[in-house]
mmCIF file of C-alpha atoms in Angstrom:
data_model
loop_
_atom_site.group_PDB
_atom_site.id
_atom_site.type_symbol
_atom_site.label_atom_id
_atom_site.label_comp_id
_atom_site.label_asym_id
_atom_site.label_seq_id
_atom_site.Cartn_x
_atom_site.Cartn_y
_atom_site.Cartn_z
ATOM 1 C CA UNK I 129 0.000 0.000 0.000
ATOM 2 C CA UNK I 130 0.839 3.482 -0.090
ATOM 3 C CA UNK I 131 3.171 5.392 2.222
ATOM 4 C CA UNK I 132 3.940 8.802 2.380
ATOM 5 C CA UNK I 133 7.313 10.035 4.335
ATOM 6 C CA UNK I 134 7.317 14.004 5.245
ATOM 7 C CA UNK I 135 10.370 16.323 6.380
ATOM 8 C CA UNK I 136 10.966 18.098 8.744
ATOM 9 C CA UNK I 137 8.991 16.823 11.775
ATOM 10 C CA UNK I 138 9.496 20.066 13.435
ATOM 11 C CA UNK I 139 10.370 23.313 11.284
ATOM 12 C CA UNK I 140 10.984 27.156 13.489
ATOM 13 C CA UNK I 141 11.140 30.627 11.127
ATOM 14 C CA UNK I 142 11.072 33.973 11.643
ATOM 15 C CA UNK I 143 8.266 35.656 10.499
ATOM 16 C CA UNK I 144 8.407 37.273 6.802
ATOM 17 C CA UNK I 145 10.932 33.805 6.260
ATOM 18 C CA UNK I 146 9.610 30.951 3.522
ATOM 19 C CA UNK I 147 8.607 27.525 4.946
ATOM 20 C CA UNK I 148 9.312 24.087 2.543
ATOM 21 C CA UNK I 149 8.366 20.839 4.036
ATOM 22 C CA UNK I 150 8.763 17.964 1.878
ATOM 23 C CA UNK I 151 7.118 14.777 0.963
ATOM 24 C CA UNK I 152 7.790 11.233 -0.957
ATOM 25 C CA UNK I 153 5.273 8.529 -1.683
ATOM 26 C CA UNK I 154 5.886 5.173 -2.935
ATOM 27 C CA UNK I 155 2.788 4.646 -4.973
ATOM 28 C CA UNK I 156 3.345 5.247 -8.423
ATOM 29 C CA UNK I 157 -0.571 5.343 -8.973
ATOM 30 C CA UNK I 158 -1.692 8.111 -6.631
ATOM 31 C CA UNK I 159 -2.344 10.926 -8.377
ATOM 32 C CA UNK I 160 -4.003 13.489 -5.889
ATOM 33 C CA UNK I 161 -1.374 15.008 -3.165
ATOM 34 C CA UNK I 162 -3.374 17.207 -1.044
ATOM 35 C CA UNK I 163 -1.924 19.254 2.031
ATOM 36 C CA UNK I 164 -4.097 20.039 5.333
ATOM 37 C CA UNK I 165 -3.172 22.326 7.810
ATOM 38 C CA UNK I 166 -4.123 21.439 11.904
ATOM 39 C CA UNK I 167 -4.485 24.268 14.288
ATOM 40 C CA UNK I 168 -4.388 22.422 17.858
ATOM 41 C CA UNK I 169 -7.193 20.466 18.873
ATOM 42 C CA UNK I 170 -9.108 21.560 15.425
ATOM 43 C CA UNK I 171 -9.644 19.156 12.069
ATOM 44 C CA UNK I 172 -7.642 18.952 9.349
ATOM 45 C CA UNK I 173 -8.610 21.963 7.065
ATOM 46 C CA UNK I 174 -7.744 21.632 3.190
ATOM 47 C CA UNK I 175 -5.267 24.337 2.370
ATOM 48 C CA UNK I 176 -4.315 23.128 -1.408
ATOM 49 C CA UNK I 177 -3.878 20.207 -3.250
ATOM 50 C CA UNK I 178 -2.450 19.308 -6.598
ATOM 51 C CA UNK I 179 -3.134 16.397 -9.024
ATOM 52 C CA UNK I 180 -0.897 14.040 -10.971
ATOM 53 C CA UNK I 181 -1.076 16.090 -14.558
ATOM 54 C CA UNK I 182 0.331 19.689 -12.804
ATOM 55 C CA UNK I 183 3.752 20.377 -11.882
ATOM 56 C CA UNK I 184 3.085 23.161 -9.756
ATOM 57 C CA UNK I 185 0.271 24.920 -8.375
ATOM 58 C CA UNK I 186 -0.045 28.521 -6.700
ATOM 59 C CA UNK I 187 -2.476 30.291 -4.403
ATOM 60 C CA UNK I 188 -0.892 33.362 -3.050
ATOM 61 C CA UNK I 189 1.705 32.845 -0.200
ATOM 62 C CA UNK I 190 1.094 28.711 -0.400
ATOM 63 C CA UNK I 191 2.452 26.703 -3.290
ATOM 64 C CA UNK I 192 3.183 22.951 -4.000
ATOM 65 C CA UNK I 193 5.205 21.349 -6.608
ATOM 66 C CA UNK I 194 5.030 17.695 -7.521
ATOM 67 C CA UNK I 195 7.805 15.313 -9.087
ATOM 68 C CA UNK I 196 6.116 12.748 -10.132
ATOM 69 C CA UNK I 197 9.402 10.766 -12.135
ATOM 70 C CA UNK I 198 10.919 11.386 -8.027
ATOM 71 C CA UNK I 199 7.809 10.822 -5.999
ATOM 72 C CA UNK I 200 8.017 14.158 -4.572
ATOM 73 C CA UNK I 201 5.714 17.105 -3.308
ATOM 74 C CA UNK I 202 6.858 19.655 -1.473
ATOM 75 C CA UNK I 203 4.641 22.724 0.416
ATOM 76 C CA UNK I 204 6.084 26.397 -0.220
ATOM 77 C CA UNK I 205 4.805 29.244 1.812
ATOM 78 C CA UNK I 206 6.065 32.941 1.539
ATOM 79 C CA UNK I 207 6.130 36.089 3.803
ATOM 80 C CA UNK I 208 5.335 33.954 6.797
ATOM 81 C CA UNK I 209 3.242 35.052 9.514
ATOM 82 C CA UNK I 210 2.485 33.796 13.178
ATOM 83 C CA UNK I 211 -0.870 32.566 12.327
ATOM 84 C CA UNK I 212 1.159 30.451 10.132
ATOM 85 C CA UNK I 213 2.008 28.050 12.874
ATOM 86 C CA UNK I 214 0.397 24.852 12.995
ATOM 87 C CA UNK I 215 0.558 21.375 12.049
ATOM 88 C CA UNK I 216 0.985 20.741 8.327
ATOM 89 C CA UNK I 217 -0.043 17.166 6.666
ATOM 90 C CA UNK I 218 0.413 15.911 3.161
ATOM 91 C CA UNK I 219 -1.631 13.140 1.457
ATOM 92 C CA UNK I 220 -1.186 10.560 -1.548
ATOM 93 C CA UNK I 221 -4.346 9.417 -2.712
ATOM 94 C CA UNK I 222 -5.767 7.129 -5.373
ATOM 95 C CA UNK I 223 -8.910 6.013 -3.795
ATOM 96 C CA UNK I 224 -8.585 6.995 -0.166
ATOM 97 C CA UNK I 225 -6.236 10.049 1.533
ATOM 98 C CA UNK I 226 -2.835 8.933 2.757
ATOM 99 C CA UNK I 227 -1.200 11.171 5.366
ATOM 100 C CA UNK I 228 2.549 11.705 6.234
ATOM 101 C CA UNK I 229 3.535 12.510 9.960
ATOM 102 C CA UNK I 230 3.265 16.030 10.092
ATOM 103 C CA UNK I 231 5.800 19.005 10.778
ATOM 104 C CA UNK I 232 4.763 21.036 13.093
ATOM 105 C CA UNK I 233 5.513 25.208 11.633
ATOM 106 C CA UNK I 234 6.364 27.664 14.197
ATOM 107 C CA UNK I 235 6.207 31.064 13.024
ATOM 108 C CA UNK I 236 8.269 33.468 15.267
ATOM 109 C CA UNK I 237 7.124 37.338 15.327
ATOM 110 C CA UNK H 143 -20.542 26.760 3.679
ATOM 111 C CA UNK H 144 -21.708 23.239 4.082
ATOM 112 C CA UNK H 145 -19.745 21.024 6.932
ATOM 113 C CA UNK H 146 -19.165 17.704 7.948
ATOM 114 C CA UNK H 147 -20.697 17.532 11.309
ATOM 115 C CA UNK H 148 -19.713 15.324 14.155
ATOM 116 C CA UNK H 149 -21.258 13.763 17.654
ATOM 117 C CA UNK H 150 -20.461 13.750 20.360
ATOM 118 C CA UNK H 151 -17.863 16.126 20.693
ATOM 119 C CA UNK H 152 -16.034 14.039 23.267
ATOM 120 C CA UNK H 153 -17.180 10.221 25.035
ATOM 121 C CA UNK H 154 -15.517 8.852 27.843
ATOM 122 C CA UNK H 155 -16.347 5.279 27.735
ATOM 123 C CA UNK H 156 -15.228 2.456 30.399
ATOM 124 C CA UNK H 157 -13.248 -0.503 28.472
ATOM 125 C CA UNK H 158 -15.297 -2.858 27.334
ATOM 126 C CA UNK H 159 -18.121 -0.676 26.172
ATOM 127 C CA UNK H 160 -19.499 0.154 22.992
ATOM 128 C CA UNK H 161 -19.622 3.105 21.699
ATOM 129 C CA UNK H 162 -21.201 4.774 18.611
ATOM 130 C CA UNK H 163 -19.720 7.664 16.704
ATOM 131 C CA UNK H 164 -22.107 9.758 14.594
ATOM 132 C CA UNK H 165 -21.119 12.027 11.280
ATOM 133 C CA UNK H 166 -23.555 13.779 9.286
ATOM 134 C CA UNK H 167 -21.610 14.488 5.675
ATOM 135 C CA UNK H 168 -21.835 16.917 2.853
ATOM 136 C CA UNK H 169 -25.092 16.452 1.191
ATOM 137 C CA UNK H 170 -24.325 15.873 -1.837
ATOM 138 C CA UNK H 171 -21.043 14.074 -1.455
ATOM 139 C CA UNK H 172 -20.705 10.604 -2.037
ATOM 140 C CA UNK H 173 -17.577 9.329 -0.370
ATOM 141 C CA UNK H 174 -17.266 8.520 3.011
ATOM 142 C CA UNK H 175 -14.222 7.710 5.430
ATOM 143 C CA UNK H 176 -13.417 7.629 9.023
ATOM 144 C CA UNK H 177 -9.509 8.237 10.302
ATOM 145 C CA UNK H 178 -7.850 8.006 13.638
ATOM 146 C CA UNK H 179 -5.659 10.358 15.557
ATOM 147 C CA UNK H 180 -4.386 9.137 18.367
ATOM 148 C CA UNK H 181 -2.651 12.556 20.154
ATOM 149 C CA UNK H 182 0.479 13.605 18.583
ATOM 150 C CA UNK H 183 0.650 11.675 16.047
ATOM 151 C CA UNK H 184 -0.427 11.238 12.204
ATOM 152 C CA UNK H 185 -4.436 10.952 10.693
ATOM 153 C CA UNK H 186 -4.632 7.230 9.908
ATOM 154 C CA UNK H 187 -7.424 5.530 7.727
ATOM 155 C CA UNK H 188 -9.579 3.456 8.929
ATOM 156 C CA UNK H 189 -12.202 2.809 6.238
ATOM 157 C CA UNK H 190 -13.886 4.033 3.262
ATOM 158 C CA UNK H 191 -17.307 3.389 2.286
ATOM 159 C CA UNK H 192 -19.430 4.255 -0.669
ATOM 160 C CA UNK H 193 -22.760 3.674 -2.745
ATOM 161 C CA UNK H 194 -23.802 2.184 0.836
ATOM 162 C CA UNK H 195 -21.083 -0.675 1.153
ATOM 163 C CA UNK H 196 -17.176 -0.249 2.574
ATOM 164 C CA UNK H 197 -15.217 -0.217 -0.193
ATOM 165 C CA UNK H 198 -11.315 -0.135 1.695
ATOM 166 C CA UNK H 199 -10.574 -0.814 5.488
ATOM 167 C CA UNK H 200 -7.176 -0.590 7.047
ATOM 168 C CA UNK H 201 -5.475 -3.157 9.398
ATOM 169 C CA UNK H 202 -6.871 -1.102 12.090
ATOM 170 C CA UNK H 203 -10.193 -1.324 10.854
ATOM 171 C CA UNK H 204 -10.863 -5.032 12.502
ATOM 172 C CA UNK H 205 -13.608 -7.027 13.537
ATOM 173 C CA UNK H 206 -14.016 -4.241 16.585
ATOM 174 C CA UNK H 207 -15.237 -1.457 14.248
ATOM 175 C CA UNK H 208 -18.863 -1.329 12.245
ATOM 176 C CA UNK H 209 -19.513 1.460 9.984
ATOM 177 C CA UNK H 210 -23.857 1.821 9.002
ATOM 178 C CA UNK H 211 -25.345 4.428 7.019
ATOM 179 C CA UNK H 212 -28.347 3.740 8.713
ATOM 180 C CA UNK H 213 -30.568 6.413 6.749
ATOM 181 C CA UNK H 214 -29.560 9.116 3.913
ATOM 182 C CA UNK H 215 -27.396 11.140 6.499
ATOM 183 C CA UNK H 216 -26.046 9.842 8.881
ATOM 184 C CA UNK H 217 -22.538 8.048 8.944
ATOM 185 C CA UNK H 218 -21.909 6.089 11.875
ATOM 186 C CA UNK H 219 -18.567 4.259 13.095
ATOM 187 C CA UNK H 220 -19.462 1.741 15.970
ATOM 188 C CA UNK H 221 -16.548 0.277 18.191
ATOM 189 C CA UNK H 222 -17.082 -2.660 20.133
ATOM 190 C CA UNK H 223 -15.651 -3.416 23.387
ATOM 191 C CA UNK H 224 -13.138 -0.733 23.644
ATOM 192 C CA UNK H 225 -9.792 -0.830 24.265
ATOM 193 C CA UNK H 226 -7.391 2.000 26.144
ATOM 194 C CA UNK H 227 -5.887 1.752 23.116
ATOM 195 C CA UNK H 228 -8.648 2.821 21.125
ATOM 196 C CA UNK H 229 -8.349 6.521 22.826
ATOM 197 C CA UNK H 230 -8.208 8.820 20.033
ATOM 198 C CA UNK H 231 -9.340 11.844 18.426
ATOM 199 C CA UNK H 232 -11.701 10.246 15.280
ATOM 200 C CA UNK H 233 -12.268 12.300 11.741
ATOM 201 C CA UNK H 234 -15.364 11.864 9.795
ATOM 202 C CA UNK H 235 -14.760 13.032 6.116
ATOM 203 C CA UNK H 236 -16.650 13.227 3.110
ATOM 204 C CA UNK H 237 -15.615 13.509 -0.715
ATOM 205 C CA UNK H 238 -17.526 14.532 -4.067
ATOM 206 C CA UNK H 239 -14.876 12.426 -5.745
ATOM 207 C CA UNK H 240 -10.952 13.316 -4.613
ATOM 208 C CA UNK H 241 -11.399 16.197 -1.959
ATOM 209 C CA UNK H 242 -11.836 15.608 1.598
ATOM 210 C CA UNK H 243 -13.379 17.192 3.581
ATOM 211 C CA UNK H 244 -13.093 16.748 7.588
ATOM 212 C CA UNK H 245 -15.831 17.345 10.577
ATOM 213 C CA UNK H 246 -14.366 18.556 13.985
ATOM 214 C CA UNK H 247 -13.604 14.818 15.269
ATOM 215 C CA UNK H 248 -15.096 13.067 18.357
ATOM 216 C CA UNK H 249 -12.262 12.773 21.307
ATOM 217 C CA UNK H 250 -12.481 9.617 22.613
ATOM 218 C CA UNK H 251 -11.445 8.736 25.932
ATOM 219 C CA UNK H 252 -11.211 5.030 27.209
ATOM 220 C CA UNK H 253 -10.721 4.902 30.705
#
């Protein structure tokens, strides 16, 4: 079955810095990779996603990239703020979601 | 905005006891699934379950856990004879096709 790996577990910037966290699956026939952000004690919340046919996909500070050849996806976010900070999940799906382990973002004013 | 909703909120349950969680999904979805998150740690699958019959499980997802649509609503994950193990926080979600989308989980607590 599928299993998704994610980097860093734990990631600290200062505010206005970029965030990457990065993410490999090992099914070649998953072809949705969506990312969900976790505010303590709250659900998952949807935050972007990208499908197998797209290389890249933007939505104003957030971005993801996917290498499919690799089995990569990675989250990009820009300008960094506090409200930032939170736990940050990726997904492989081809029928059912996926998740890595999380990396916890700490956004430092 | 429509919402997956979720009851209880949080059950403490002695071992042993059975419990039954209750989701009400999108309306118009017609993909279901139930995860685990036990504190800390990452959202695990438990099941999937469309056009009224589960259509993946997980190891987890053994002989302990039920899953019922009982009418065209609600979307209900019964565990059997619980375990301290079985403590968790537990995510309803619901799909038109690839997106999920999560209700606000049901803590529970196995004491």
């Amino acid at each position: 079955g599928e299993n998704v790996e994610q980097h860093p577990s734990t990631l600290s910037v200062q505010e206005g810095d970029s965030a990457v966290i990065k993410c490999t699956y090992s099914d070649s026939a998953s072809n949705y990779f969506p990312w969900y952000k976790q505010e303590l004690g709250k659900r998952p919340q949807l935050i972007i996603d990208i499908r197998s046919n797209v290389g890249e996909k933007k939505d104003q500070r957030i971005a993801v990239t996917l290498n499919k050849t690799a089995k990569h996806f990675s989250l990009h976010i820009t300008e960094t703020q506090p409200e930032d900070s939170a736990v940050y999940f990726c997904a492989a799906s081809l029928d059912k979601l996926i998740f890595g382990t999380g990396t916890r973002l700490q956004v430092f004013p | 905005e429509p919402e997956v909703t979720q009851t209880p909120s949080h059950q403490v349950t002695q071992m042993g006891q059975e419990v039954i969680l209750r989701c009400v999904p999108i309306s118009n979805h017609l993909y279901f699934y139930w995860y685990r998150q036990i504190l800390g740690q990452k959202v695990e699958f438990l099941v999937s379950f469309y056009n009224n019959e589960i259509s993946e499980k997980s190891e987890i997802f053994d002989d302990q856990f039920s899953v019922e649509r009982p009418d065209g609503s609600n979307f209900t994950l019964k565990i059997r004879s619980t375990k301290l193990e079985d403590s968790a926080m537990y995510f309803c979600a619901s799909s038109p096709r690839t997106e999920a989308f999560f209700g606000q989980g049901t803590r529970l607590t196995v004491v």
